[in-house]
XYZ file of C-alpha atoms in Angstrom:
592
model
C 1.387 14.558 35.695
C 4.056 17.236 36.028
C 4.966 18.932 32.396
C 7.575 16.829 30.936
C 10.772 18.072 30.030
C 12.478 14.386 30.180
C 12.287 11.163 29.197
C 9.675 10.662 25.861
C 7.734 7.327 25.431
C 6.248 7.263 22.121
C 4.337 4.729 21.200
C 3.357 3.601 17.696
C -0.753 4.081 16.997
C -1.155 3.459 13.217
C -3.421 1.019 12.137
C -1.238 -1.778 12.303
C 0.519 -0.966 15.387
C -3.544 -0.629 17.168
C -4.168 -4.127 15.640
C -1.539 -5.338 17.396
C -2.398 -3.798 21.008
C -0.665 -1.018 20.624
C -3.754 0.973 22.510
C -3.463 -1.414 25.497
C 0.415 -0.924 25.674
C -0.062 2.656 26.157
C -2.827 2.008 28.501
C -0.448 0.546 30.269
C 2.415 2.723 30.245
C 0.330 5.631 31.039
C -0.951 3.832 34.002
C 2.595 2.649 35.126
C 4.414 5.844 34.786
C 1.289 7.742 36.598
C 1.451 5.485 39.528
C 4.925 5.707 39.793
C 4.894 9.354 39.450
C 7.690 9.592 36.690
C 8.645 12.835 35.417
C 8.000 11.076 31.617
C 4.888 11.358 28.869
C 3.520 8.915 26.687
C 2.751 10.133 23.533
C 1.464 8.820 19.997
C 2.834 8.502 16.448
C 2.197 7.255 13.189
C 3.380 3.477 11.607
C 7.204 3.952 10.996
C 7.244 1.383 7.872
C 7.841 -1.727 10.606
C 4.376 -3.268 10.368
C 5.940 -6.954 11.436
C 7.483 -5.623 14.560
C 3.946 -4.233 16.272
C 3.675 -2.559 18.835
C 6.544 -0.777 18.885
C 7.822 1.786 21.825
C 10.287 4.385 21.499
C 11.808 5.529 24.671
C 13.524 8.909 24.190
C 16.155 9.671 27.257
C 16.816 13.556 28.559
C 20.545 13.181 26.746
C 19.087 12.381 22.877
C 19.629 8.776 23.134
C 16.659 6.394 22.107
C 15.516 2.575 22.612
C 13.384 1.235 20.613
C 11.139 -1.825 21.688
C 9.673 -4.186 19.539
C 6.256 -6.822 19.446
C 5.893 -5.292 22.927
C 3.164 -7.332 24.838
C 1.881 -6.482 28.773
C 5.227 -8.209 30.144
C 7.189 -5.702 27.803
C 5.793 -2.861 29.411
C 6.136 -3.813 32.475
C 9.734 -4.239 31.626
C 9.792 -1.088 29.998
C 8.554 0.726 32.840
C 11.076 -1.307 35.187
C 13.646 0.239 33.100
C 12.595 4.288 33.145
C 13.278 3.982 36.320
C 16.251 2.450 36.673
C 15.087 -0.620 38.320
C 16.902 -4.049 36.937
C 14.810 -5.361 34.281
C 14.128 -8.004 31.308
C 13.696 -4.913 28.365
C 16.404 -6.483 26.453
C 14.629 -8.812 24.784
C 12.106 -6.465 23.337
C 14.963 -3.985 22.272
C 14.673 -4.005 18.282
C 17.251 -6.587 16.712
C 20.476 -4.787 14.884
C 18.923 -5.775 11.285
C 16.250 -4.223 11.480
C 17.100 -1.154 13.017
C 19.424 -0.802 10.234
C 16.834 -1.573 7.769
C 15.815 2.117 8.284
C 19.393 3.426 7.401
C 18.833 1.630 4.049
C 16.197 3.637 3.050
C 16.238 7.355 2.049
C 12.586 9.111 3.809
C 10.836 12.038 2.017
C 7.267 11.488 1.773
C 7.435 9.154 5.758
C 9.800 11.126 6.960
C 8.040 12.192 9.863
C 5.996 9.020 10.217
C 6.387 6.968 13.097
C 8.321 10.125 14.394
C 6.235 13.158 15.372
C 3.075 13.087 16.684
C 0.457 13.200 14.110
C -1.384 15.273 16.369
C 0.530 17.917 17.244
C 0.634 20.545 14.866
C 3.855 22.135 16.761
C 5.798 18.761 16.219
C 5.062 19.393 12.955
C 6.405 23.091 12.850
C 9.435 21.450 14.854
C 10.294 19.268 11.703
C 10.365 22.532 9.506
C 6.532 22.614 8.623
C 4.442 24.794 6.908
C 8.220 26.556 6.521
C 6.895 26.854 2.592
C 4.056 28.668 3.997
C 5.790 31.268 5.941
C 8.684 31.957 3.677
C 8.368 30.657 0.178
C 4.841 32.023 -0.267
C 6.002 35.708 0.445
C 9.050 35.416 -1.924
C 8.478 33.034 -4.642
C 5.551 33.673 -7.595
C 2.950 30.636 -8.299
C 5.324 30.472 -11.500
C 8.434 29.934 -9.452
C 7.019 26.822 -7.544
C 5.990 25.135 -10.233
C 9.291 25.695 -12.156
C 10.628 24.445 -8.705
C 8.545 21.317 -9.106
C 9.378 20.753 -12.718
C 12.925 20.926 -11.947
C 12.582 17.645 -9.316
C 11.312 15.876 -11.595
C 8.265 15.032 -9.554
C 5.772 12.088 -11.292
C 2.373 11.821 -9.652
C 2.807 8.929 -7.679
C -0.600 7.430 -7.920
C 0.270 5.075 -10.705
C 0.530 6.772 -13.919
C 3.280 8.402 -12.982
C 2.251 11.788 -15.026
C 4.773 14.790 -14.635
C 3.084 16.939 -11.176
C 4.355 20.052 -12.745
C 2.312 19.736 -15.680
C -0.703 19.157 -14.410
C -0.393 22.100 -12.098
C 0.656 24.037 -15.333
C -2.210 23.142 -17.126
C -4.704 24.160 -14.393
C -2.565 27.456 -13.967
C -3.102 28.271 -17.655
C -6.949 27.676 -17.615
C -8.975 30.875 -17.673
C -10.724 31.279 -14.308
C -14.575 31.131 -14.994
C -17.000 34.034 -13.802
C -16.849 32.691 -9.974
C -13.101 32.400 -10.003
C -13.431 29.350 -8.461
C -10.363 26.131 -9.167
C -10.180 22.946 -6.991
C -7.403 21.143 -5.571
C -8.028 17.891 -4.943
C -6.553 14.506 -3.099
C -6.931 11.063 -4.299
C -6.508 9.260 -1.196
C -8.812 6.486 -2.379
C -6.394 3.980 -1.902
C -7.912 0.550 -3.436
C -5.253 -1.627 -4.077
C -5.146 -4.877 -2.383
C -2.083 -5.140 -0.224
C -1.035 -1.100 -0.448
C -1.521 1.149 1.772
C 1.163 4.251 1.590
C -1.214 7.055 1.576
C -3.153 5.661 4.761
C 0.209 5.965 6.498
C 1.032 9.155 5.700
C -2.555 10.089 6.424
C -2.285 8.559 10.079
C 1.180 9.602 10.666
C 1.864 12.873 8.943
C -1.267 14.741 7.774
C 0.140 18.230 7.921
C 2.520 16.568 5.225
C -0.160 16.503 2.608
C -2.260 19.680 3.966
C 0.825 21.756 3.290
C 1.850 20.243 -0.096
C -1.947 21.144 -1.175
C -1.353 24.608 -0.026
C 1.622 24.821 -2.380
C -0.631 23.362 -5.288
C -3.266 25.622 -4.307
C -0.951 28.542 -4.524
C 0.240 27.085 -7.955
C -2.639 26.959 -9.825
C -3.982 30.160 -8.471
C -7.084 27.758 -6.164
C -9.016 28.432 -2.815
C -10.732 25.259 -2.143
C -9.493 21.775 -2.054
C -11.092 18.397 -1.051
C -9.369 15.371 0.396
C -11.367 12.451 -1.133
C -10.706 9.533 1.196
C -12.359 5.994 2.013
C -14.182 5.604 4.410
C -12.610 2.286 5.435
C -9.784 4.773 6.947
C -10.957 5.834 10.054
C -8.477 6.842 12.040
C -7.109 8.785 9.184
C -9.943 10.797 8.558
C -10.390 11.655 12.445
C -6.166 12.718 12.443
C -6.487 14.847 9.177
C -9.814 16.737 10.388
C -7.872 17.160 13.547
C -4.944 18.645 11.333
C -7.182 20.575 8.934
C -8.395 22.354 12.692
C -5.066 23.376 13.825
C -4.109 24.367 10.686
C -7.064 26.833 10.184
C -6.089 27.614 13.986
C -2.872 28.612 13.479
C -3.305 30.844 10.198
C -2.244 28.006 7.689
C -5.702 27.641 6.099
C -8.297 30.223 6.254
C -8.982 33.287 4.067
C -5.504 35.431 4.639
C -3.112 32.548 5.300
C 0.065 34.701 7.294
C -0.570 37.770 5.801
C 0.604 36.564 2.227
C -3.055 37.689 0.863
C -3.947 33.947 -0.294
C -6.720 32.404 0.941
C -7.342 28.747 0.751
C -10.063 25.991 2.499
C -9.665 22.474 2.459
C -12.435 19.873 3.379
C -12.899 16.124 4.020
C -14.721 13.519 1.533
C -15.255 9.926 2.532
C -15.968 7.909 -0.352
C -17.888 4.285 -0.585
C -14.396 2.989 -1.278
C -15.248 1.899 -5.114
C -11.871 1.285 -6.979
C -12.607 2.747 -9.916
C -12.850 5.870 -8.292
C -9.007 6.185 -7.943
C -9.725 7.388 -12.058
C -9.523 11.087 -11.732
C -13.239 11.668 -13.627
C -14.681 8.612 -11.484
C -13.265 10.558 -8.524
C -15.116 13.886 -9.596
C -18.531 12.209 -10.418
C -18.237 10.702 -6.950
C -17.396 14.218 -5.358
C -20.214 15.939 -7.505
C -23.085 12.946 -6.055
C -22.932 10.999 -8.664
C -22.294 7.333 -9.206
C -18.295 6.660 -9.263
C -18.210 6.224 -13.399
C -15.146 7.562 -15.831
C -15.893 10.538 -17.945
C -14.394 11.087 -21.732
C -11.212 12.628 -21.907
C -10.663 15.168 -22.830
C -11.470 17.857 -21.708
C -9.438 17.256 -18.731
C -9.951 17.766 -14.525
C -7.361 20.555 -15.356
C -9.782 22.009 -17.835
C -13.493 21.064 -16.426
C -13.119 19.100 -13.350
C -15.285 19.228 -10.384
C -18.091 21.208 -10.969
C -16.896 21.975 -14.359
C -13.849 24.091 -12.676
C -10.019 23.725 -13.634
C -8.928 21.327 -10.982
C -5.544 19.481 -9.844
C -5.962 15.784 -9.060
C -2.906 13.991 -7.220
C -2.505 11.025 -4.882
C -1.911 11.428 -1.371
C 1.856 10.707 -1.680
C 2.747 13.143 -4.460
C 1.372 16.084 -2.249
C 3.411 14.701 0.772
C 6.486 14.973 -1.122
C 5.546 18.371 -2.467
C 7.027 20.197 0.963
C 10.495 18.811 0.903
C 11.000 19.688 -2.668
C 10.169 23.517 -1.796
C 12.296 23.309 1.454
C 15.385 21.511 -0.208
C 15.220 22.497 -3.779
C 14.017 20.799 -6.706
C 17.554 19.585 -8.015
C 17.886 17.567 -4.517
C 15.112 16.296 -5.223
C 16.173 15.352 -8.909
C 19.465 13.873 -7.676
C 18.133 10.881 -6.481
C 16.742 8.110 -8.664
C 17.341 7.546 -12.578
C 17.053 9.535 -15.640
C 13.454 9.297 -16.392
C 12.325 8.468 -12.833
C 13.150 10.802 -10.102
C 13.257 10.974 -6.703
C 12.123 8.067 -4.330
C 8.802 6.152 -3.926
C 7.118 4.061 -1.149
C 6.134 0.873 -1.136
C 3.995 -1.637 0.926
C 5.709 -5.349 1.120
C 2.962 -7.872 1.414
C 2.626 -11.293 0.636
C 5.577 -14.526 1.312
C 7.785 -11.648 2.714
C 9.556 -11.927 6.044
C 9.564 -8.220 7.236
C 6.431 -6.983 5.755
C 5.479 -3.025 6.314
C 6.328 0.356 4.245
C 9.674 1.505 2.503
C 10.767 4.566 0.569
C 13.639 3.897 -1.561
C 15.402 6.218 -4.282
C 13.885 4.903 -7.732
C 16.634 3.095 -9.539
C 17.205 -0.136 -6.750
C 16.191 -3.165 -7.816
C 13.289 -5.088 -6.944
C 16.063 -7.509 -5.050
C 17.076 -4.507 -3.500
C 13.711 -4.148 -1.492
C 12.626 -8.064 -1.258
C 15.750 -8.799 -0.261
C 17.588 -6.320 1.021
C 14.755 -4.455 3.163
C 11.899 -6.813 3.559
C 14.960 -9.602 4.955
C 13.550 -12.355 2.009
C 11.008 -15.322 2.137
C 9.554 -16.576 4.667
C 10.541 -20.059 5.628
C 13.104 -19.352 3.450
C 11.306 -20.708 0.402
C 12.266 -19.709 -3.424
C 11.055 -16.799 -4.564
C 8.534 -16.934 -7.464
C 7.420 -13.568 -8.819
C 5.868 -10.334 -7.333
C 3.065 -8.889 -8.456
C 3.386 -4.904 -8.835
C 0.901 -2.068 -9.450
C -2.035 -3.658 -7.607
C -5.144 -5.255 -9.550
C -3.918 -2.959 -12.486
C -0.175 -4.213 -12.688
C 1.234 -7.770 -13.292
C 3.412 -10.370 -12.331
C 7.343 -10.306 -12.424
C 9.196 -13.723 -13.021
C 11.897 -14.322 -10.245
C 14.433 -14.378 -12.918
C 13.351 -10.296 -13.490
C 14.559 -9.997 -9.945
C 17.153 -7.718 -10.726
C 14.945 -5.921 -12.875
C 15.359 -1.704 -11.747
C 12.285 0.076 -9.979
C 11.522 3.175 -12.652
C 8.643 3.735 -14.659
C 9.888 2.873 -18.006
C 11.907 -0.185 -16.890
C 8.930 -1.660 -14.677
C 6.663 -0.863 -17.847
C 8.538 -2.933 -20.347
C 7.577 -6.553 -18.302
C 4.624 -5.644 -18.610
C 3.895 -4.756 -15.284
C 3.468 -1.212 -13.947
C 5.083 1.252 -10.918
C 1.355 1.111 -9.901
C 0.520 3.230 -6.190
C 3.413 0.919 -5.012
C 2.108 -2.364 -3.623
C 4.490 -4.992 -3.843
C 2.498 -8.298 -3.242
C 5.751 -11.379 -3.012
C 4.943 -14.668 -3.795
C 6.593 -17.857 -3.325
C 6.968 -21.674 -4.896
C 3.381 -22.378 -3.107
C 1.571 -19.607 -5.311
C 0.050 -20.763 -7.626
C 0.291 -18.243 -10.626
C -2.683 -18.806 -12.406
C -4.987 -18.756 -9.452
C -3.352 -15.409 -8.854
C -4.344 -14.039 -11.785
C -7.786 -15.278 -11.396
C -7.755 -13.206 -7.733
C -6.941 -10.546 -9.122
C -9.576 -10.959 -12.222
C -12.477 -11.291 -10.315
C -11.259 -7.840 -8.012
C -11.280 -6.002 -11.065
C -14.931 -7.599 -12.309
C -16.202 -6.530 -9.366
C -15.038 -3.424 -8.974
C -15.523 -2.233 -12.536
C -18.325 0.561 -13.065
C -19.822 -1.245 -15.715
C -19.794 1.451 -17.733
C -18.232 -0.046 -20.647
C -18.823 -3.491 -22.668
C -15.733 -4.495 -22.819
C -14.498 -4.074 -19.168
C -17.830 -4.912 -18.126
C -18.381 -8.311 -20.162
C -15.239 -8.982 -21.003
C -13.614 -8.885 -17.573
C -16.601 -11.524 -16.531
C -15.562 -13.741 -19.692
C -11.748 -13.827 -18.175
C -12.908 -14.600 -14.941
C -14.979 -17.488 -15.905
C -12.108 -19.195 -18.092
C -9.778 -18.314 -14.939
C -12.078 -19.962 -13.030
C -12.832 -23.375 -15.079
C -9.153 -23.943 -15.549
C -8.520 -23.550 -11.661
C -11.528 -26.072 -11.023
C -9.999 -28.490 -13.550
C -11.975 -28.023 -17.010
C -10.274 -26.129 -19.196
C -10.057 -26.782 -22.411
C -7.751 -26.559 -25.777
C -7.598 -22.740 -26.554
C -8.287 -21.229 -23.688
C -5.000 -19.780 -23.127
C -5.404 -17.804 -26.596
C -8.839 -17.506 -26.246
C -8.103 -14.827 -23.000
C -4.922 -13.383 -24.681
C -7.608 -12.089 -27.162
C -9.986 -11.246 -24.594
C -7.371 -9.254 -22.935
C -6.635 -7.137 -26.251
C -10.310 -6.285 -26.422
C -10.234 -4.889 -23.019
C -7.908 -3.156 -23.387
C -8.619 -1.508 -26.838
C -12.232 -0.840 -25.730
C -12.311 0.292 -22.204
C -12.495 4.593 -21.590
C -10.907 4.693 -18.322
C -7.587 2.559 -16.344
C -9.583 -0.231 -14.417
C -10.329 -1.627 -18.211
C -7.214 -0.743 -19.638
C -5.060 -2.471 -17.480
C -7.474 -5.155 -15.699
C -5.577 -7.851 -18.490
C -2.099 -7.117 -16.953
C -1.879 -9.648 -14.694
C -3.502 -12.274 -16.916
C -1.287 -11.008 -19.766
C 2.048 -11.288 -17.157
C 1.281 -14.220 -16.125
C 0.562 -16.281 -19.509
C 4.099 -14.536 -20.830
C 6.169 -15.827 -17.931
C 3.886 -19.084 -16.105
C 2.588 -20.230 -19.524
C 3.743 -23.895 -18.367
C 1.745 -23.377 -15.390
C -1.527 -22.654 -17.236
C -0.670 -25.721 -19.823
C -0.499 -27.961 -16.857
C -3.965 -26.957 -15.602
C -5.328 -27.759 -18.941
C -3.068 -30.172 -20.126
C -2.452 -32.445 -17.168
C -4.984 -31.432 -14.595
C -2.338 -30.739 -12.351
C -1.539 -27.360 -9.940
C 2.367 -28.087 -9.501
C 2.331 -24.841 -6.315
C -0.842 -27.567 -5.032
C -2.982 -24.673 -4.572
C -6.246 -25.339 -6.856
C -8.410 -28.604 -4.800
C -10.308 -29.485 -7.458
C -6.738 -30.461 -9.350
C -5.349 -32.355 -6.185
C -5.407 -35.676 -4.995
C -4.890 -36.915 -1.697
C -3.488 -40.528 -1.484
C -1.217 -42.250 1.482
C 1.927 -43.880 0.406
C 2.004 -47.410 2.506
C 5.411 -47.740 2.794
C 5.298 -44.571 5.105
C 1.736 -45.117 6.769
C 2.156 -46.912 10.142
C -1.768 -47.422 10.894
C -1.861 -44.916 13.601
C -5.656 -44.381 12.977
C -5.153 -40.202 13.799
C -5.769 -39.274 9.801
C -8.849 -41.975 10.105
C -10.326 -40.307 12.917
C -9.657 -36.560 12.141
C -11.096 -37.063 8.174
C -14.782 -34.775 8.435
C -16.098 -37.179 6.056
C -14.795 -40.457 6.784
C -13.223 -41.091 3.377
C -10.019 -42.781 5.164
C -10.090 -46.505 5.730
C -7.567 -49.286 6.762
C -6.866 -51.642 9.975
C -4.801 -50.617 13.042
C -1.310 -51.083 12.015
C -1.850 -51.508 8.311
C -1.627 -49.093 6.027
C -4.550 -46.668 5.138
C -6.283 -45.610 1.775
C -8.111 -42.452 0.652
C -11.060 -42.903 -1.535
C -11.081 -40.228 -3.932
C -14.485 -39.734 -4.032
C -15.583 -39.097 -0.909
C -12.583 -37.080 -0.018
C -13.128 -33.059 -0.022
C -9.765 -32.535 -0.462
C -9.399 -30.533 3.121
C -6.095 -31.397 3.680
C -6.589 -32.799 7.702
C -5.115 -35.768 7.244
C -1.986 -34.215 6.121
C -1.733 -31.803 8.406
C -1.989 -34.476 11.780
C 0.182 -37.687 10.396
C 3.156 -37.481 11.815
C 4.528 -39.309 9.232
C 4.663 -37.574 6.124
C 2.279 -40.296 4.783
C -0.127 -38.438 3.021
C 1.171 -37.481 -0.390
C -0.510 -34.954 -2.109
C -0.076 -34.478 -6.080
């Protein structure tokens, strides 16, 4: 194909947008425009925050105008290619609908600002965007001092959960004495465990010279020449786009031993880790990185003190570093001007769950939590009344849809109970059943903890088995106060975060469900009609026109009646699969 110096087609190759087809699209396209012989490339980018609307295609014209196509299948393509070259086509239907193209003017991008943009590949896309502009200028005119006053003046939290001021931390590890090798570490927790969240993979797949240059700047900060990115291995494709990165970064002169003739030499190097929650905890992360098994270490003295190897080391989250750049470019007070008093700046967040327009959004801190179900993530599906959201992950808790108005800072989030967390926002509606949420989210954290201490390590199996006997029916008089003062222990008794904070969405959800946790004890009723073992299955006659379907689709035969009469269920044979509610036609089967 001729060099390109026209029409763009850039097609969206994160994670999600792959799982969608996104790889056979571009198959496709490339194919198309090849046999056509169009003066046009097909490149790659990152996950632009649109999840729902995979695969989508960007067409950029020669005059700065763009399309973008949405849930493009083979037919879209074909349309798509139809189009490019001026031939009358069908592309309007995959053209991205109004609202949601101006769901991305509602949102204010620093740490994705180049995802779903540039291609994550292409270190000069990168350069295009103002990258590694910190390196080449603020490096040869500012002191280590300067950039972290710079960072302490954006107000900056370390947005792994938290929420700990960055410029501290980089302070700290400043201010400790070198030892004899002279050796510090910076280091990356991208070990990104959360159900439903994954910012940092995003940024990984779509922007990695984001975070490699914001480690530089922490590097040069804290006076450091080596830094590891510790990342699961359940990230593929973002490990194989930030080893690409690291190599055209070393390429170029941004890493190496004299990076642009500034005298500063740093290295940076890849760590795929068994993907164990617990070792998102700093010391859990170090153990892992040292060859150890993934278990918290007694604070203090602290990473910034003794960290890996016993070296003064920085430890922050994927999306702190990627915001890290920007500040230095734009200055820390326009950094500072967004948000609220005691939470600056803006923060992503994954929308998972009973949400309509699911994906990634960065907002300024200070909207509401309506703000982003609503207003971004377009509502419920099926239009169905919203019931809580669980924030901060396994570690957070549950807010009440009468918090909906509740504003997204650290202090505000805190006082429900639940937590800013890495920024998974996991919606639920009428049908969730809040107790059986809490018991999902119970048994994560069992498993997951490190069993290093009693109480997290007992006590998180004792929750988990009440959970589970009031979900199945038997629980009994007490058993709500009985975990309350489980969940104290656990807390008070655990060294490291999984512990401390594995009660929160027990503790959330007794404070603002406790009626749904009476009626599973009480009554031996689910009212969401989640938990089988509470629900019966029974066929109201006046609605039942003895069709015979439920009769013959039941896997155990427990439905009986004559052809035109009405049916029964026999409640002990019945496994409670819900088949014969899901084929009558006639809204016979009542379940309660």
């Amino acid at each position: 194909m001729k060099q390109n110096n026209g029409t763009r087609v850039i097609v969206g190759k994160g994670s999600c947008g792959i799982a969608a087809g996104a790889n056979r699209i571009s198959t496709l396209l490339e194919k198309g425009i090849r046999d056509a012989g169009i003066d046009c490339s097909v490149v790659t980018t990152g996950c632009i925050g649109m999840c729902y609307l995979e695969p989508v295609v960007d067409v950029l014209l020669p005059d700065g105008s763009k399309e973008t196509y949405v849930r493009v299948d083979a037919d879209g393509a074909g349309e798509i290619l139809k189009s490019i070259r001026g031939e009358a086509n069908n592309a309007e239907q995959y053209k991205i609908p109004r609202e949601d193209a101006e769901n991305l003017h509602k949102q204010t991008r620093v740490a994705l600002a180049n995802c779903g943009v540039i291609d994550p590949e292409s270190i000069d896309e990168y350069i295009a965007k103002d990258g590694y502009k910190t390196v080449t200028q603020t490096m040869k005119t500012h002191s280590p001092e300067d950039i972290i006053a710079i960072i302490k003046e954006s107000g900056l939290a370390g947005r792994g959960g938290a929420g700990f001021p960055t410029w501290f931390k980089w302070q700290a590890a400043r201010n400790s004495p070198y030892p004899k090798d002279g050796i510090k570490y910076v280091i990356c927790n991208a070990d990104e465990g959360d159900p439903g969240a994954f910012m940092d993979r995003a940024v990984l797949e779509g922007d990695p010279h984001a975070l490699i240059e914001g480690m530089l700047m922490a590097a040069y900060a804290i006076g450091a020449r080596e830094g590891v990115v510790y990342v699961r291995a359940e990230y593929p494709l973002a490990i194989h786009r930030l080893e690409n990165a690291i190599a055209q970064a070393e390429e170029r002169g941004f890493l190496g031993d004299d990076i642009q003739g500034t005298g500063f030499g740093f290295r940076l190097r890849i760590k795929a880790g068994a993907g164990a929650f617990v070792c998102g905890e700093e010391t859990a992360l170090i153990a892992s990185l040292e060859g150890e098994r993934g278990m918290p270490r007694l604070k203090p003295p602290f990473p910034a003190q003794k960290g890996l190897w016993q070296k003064p080391s920085n430890i922050n989250n994927v999306e702190t570093y990627a915001n890290v750049p920007w500040i230095i470019r734009n200055g820390g007070q326009a950094f500072a001007a967004m948000g609220t008093e005691n939470s600056k700046g803006t923060k992503v967040f994954a929308l998972t769950g009973k949400i309509k327009k699911g994906g990634l959004v960065e907002i300024p801190m200070g909207n509401s939590i309506r703000d982003v179900i609503y207003g971004v993530g377009g509502g419920i599906k099926e239009d169905k009344a919203f019931k809580a959201v669980q924030m901060g992950g396994p570690s957070g808790g549950c807010i009440p849809a009468e918090l909906i108005d509740t504003l997204i800072d650290y202090r505000t989030l805190a006082a429900t109970g639940a937590i800013m967390g890495s920024g998974g926002m996991v919606v639920m509606d009428e049908t969730t059943c809040m107790v059986d949420m809490a018991r999902f989210f119970l048994d994560f954290t069992c498993k997951e903890s490190c069993g290093k201490c009693v109480h997290c390590r007992i006590g998180t199996k004792r929750m988990l088995e009440i959970l589970t006997r009031i979900t199945e029916g038997e629980g009994r008089d007490g058993d709500i106060e009985l975990l309350s003062d489980l969940a104290v222990q656990i807390k008070d008794g655990s060294l490291c975060g999984l512990g401390q904070t594995a009660p929160n969405p027990v503790l959330t959800t007794i404070k603002y469900f406790r009626n749904e946790y009476e009626d599973h004890i009480y009554h031996k009723k689910c009212t969401a009609k989640q938990c089988k073992p509470l629900l019966r299955y029974a066929i109201d006659k006046d609605a039942c026109t003895g069709c015979t379907l439920c009769s013959r689709k039941c896997p155990v035969e427990a439905i009986s009646g004559q052809v035109k009469q009405p049916h029964t269920i026999d409640p002990e044979v019945c496994i409670k699969c819900g088949k014969c509610a899901e084929v009558c036609r006639f809204k016979a089967v009542v379940i309660d």
